[in-house]
Tab-separated table of C-alpha atoms and ligand atoms in Angstrom:
chain	number	residue	atom	x	y	z
A	103	MET	CA	-28.625	1.500	-11.169
A	104	LEU	CA	-26.915	0.121	-8.042
A	105	ARG	CA	-24.132	-0.951	-10.006
A	106	ARG	CA	-23.542	2.461	-11.372
A	107	LEU	CA	-23.848	4.032	-8.128
A	108	ILE	CA	-21.175	1.592	-6.721
A	109	GLY	CA	-19.182	2.524	-9.775
A	110	ILE	CA	-19.313	6.169	-9.048
A	111	LEU	CA	-19.043	5.993	-5.187
A	112	GLY	CA	-16.960	2.933	-5.003
A	113	PHE	CA	-13.372	2.372	-4.044
A	114	ALA	CA	-11.932	3.704	-7.248
A	115	GLY	CA	-14.702	6.459	-7.387
A	116	ILE	CA	-13.839	7.630	-4.078
A	117	LEU	CA	-10.154	7.543	-4.810
A	118	MET	CA	-10.627	9.758	-7.745
A	119	SER	CA	-12.874	12.221	-6.002
A	120	LEU	CA	-10.425	12.665	-3.224
A	121	GLY	CA	-10.309	16.405	-3.758
A	122	ALA	CA	-13.920	16.900	-3.466
A	123	VAL	CA	-13.829	15.462	0.072
A	124	PRO	CA	-11.807	17.986	2.168
A	125	THR	CA	-13.141	17.167	5.639
A	126	ILE	CA	-14.720	14.290	7.581
A	127	SER	CA	-17.509	14.912	10.062
A	128	ALA	CA	-16.328	13.998	13.572
A	129	GLY	CA	-19.425	11.963	14.230
A	130	ASP	CA	-18.494	9.304	11.852
A	131	ASP	CA	-14.869	9.307	12.630
A	132	VAL	CA	-13.260	5.823	12.128
A	133	PRO	CA	-9.718	6.053	13.481
A	134	PHE	CA	-6.644	4.838	11.291
A	135	PRO	CA	-5.471	1.418	12.191
A	136	ASN	CA	-2.031	2.510	13.743
A	137	GLY	CA	0.360	-0.377	13.725
A	138	PHE	CA	-1.941	-2.643	12.052
A	139	ARG	CA	1.122	-4.304	10.016
A	140	ASP	CA	2.049	-6.064	13.322
A	141	TRP	CA	-1.617	-7.544	13.521
A	142	PHE	CA	-2.623	-11.063	12.602
A	143	VAL	CA	-2.418	-11.607	8.785
A	144	VAL	CA	-5.767	-13.171	7.674
A	145	ASN	CA	-5.563	-13.757	3.951
A	146	SER	CA	-4.707	-12.124	0.781
A	147	MET	CA	-6.433	-11.681	-2.461
A	148	ILE	CA	-5.487	-10.351	-5.919
A	149	VAL	CA	-8.139	-8.619	-7.914
A	150	THR	CA	-6.999	-8.350	-11.557
A	151	LYS	CA	-8.423	-6.168	-14.245
A	152	ASP	CA	-10.374	-9.474	-15.471
A	153	SER	CA	-12.474	-9.171	-12.332
A	154	PRO	CA	-15.915	-7.624	-12.509
A	155	ILE	CA	-15.081	-5.786	-9.251
A	156	SER	CA	-11.711	-4.556	-10.558
A	157	ALA	CA	-13.007	-0.862	-10.952
A	158	GLN	CA	-14.000	-0.830	-7.410
A	159	ILE	CA	-11.251	-2.756	-5.486
A	160	GLY	CA	-8.662	-3.698	-8.023
A	161	GLY	CA	-5.226	-4.458	-6.530
A	162	MET	CA	-3.325	-6.891	-4.165
A	163	HIS	CA	-5.313	-7.156	-0.798
A	164	ILE	CA	-3.629	-8.172	2.402
A	165	ILE	CA	-6.094	-8.566	5.120
A	166	TYR	CA	-5.311	-8.142	8.847
A	167	VAL	CA	-7.324	-8.393	12.053
A	168	ASN	CA	-6.658	-7.140	15.743
A	169	ALA	CA	-6.409	-9.305	18.693
A	170	LYS	CA	-10.005	-8.573	19.816
A	171	GLY	CA	-11.456	-10.131	16.470
A	172	LEU	CA	-8.883	-12.990	16.220
A	173	PRO	CA	-10.666	-15.660	18.444
A	174	THR	CA	-13.979	-15.173	16.523
A	175	LEU	CA	-12.298	-15.453	13.170
A	176	LYS	CA	-10.393	-18.539	14.154
A	177	MET	CA	-13.365	-20.272	15.537
A	178	GLY	CA	-15.508	-19.146	12.627
A	179	GLY	CA	-18.039	-17.447	15.005
A	180	PRO	CA	-20.214	-17.202	16.917
A	181	PHE	CA	-21.156	-13.856	15.194
A	182	PRO	CA	-21.301	-10.926	15.475
A	183	TYR	CA	-17.556	-9.912	16.122
A	184	PRO	CA	-17.096	-8.185	19.508
A	185	ASP	CA	-17.059	-4.412	19.763
A	186	GLY	CA	-13.524	-3.219	19.228
A	187	THR	CA	-12.710	-5.669	16.482
A	188	VAL	CA	-10.734	-4.149	13.612
A	189	PHE	CA	-10.099	-5.586	10.058
A	190	ALA	CA	-7.627	-3.684	7.944
A	191	ASP	CA	-7.038	-4.208	4.285
A	192	ASP	CA	-3.723	-3.220	2.995
A	193	VAL	CA	-4.205	-2.580	-0.604
A	194	HIS	CA	-1.146	-2.502	-2.940
A	195	ASP	CA	-0.769	-2.299	-6.719
A	196	PHE	CA	0.990	-5.159	-8.375
A	197	SER	CA	2.680	-6.237	-11.552
A	198	VAL	CA	3.051	-9.293	-13.501
A	199	LYS	CA	6.503	-10.342	-14.216
A	200	ASP	CA	7.248	-13.581	-15.822
A	201	GLY	CA	3.875	-15.058	-14.659
A	202	SER	CA	4.655	-13.889	-11.104
A	203	TYR	CA	2.286	-11.499	-9.354
A	204	VAL	CA	4.689	-8.957	-7.766
A	205	GLU	CA	3.485	-6.590	-4.901
A	206	GLY	CA	3.894	-2.858	-5.526
A	207	SER	CA	3.233	0.438	-3.966
A	208	LYS	CA	0.470	0.934	-1.401
A	209	LYS	CA	-2.944	2.155	-3.030
A	210	ALA	CA	-4.959	2.488	0.218
A	211	VAL	CA	-5.854	1.256	3.438
A	212	THR	CA	-9.331	0.238	4.213
A	213	VAL	CA	-10.758	-0.573	7.608
A	214	MET	CA	-13.913	-2.057	9.392
A	215	VAL	CA	-14.269	-1.114	12.961
A	216	LYS	CA	-16.899	-3.003	15.009
A	217	ASP	CA	-19.185	-0.826	17.300
A	218	ALA	CA	-22.707	-2.102	17.161
A	219	LYS	CA	-24.334	0.969	18.482
A	220	LYS	CA	-22.177	3.709	16.934
A	221	TYR	CA	-22.341	2.274	13.441
A	222	ALA	CA	-25.872	0.646	13.503
A	223	THR	CA	-26.783	1.844	10.041
A	224	THR	CA	-23.959	-0.249	8.570
A	225	GLY	CA	-24.135	-3.523	10.278
A	226	GLY	CA	-22.412	-2.361	13.304
A	227	TRP	CA	-19.246	-1.790	11.330
A	228	GLY	CA	-17.653	1.734	10.714
A	229	PHE	CA	-15.981	1.814	7.280
A	230	GLN	CA	-13.139	3.988	5.987
A	231	VAL	CA	-10.536	4.177	3.474
A	232	TRP	CA	-7.439	6.228	3.291
A	233	ALA	CA	-5.804	7.041	0.042
A	234	GLY	CA	-2.311	5.866	-0.391
A	235	GLY	CA	-2.623	4.600	3.391
A	236	ASP	CA	-2.027	8.259	4.485
A	237	PRO	CA	-3.913	8.742	7.907
A	238	SER	CA	-4.486	12.238	6.885
A	239	LYS	CA	-6.376	11.391	3.759
A	240	PRO	CA	-9.689	9.531	4.752
A	241	LEU	CA	-11.991	9.293	1.714
A	242	VAL	CA	-15.453	8.403	3.195
A	243	PRO	CA	-17.225	11.486	4.534
A	244	ASP	CA	-20.007	9.848	6.555
A	245	ALA	CA	-22.188	6.793	7.028
A	246	ALA	CA	-24.344	7.546	4.014
A	247	HIS	CA	-21.425	7.336	1.782
A	248	ALA	CA	-20.197	4.303	3.486
A	249	ILE	CA	-23.384	2.575	2.743
A	250	GLN	CA	-22.947	2.988	-1.086
A	251	ALA	CA	-19.218	2.819	-1.270
A	252	CYS	CA	-18.639	-0.063	1.000
A	253	PHE	CA	-21.690	-1.603	2.894
A	254	VAL	CA	-23.735	-2.578	-0.188
A	255	CYS	CA	-21.036	-4.858	-1.511
A	256	HIS	CA	-20.424	-6.488	1.959
A	257	THR	CA	-24.303	-6.797	2.759
A	258	PRO	CA	-24.479	-10.310	1.124
A	259	GLN	CA	-21.850	-11.580	3.814
A	260	GLN	CA	-24.502	-10.911	6.510
A	261	ALA	CA	-24.391	-14.474	7.800
A	262	GLN	CA	-20.734	-13.769	8.561
A	263	ASP	CA	-21.386	-10.482	10.221
A	264	TYR	CA	-20.588	-8.738	6.925
A	265	THR	CA	-17.003	-9.792	6.500
A	266	PHE	CA	-15.607	-11.946	3.710
A	267	SER	CA	-12.643	-13.181	5.350
A	268	THR	CA	-12.275	-16.583	7.128
A	269	TYR	CA	-9.472	-18.365	8.752
A	270	ILE	CA	-7.214	-20.233	6.353
A	271	PRO	CA	-4.753	-22.506	8.380
B	26	HEC	C1	-17.270	-4.537	-4.890
B	26	HEC	C2	-17.362	-5.113	-3.534
B	26	HEC	C3	-16.719	-4.372	-2.392
B	26	HEC	C4	-16.595	-3.154	-2.203
B	26	HEC	C5	-17.432	-1.876	-2.798
B	26	HEC	C6	-15.862	-3.080	-0.816
B	26	HEC	N1	-15.375	-4.254	-0.395
B	26	HEC	FE1	-14.365	-4.597	1.293
B	26	HEC	N2	-14.172	-6.458	0.732
B	26	HEC	C7	-14.587	-7.120	-0.514
B	26	HEC	C8	-14.076	-8.373	-0.685
B	26	HEC	C9	-14.409	-9.369	-1.826
B	26	HEC	C10	-13.338	-8.657	0.398
B	26	HEC	C11	-12.505	-9.932	0.799
B	26	HEC	C12	-10.990	-9.800	0.448
B	26	HEC	C13	-10.115	-10.783	0.678
B	26	HEC	O1	-10.683	-11.878	1.243
B	26	HEC	O2	-8.855	-10.709	0.578
B	26	HEC	C14	-13.298	-7.435	1.285
B	26	HEC	C15	-12.722	-7.260	2.393
B	26	HEC	C16	-12.638	-6.115	3.316
B	26	HEC	C17	-12.140	-6.035	4.474
B	26	HEC	C18	-11.465	-7.050	5.272
B	26	HEC	C19	-12.509	-7.738	6.229
B	26	HEC	C20	-13.356	-8.719	5.250
B	26	HEC	O3	-14.633	-8.382	5.137
B	26	HEC	O4	-13.079	-9.787	4.892
B	26	HEC	C21	-12.129	-4.728	4.955
B	26	HEC	C22	-11.671	-4.111	6.270
B	26	HEC	C23	-13.009	-4.067	3.843
B	26	HEC	N3	-13.140	-4.875	2.832
B	26	HEC	C24	-13.317	-2.764	3.967
B	26	HEC	C25	-14.036	-2.046	2.732
B	26	HEC	C26	-14.343	-0.523	2.839
B	26	HEC	C27	-13.832	0.386	3.902
B	26	HEC	C28	-14.934	-0.412	1.758
B	26	HEC	C29	-15.496	0.966	1.026
B	26	HEC	C30	-14.410	2.140	0.990
B	26	HEC	C31	-15.051	-1.631	0.982
B	26	HEC	N4	-14.538	-2.531	1.764
B	26	HEC	C32	-15.721	-1.762	-0.158
B	26	HEC	C33	-15.424	-6.445	-1.350
B	26	HEC	C34	-15.847	-5.051	-1.481
């Protein structure tokens, strides 16, 4: 059941139901991470069609963190991350050419913004994803949807303040 819900409301599901979510309630607003391509590049991950999470988050992921969260990332704690920390995930299509995985066009930009009070129901993180990385196209309508579409999959990472990324020298 959970798997189905995630399938429906997950990353791909959200992208497909874009038209069904015309407005975003102001109370759950997560700002677009303007200028994030100039932040610290944390790591990258390619989720191929062979992955069980391909339907939800398939693509080439390039993760960034802002200056506020960088010291905690580098030290591997102590957690939680300070309020004001922002992680952004620049998700691109990719193709395989002669055995090389080649970055393609932008699929989406996802974000996690830390504000322990404001986003208390989702581990103190505000979750949002923008279709095609377009700031005018946020896809998560409210915190309730963020739980199913994002937070359930990040919950096992609780010991690391719900983030997957670690500093890779
Ligand atoms: C099926 C599981 C799954 C779902 C659903 C999911 N994520 Fe993630 N997310 C991951 C994984 C795995 C990583 C690590 C990627 C990497 O290390 O390159 C990640 C990384 C991230 C990061 C970078 C910070 C970190 O945790 O390392 C952000 C930001 C993020 N996700 C936002 C979101 C948002 C917003 C949603 C909902 C729209 C979402 N995620 C849904 C699995 C998921």
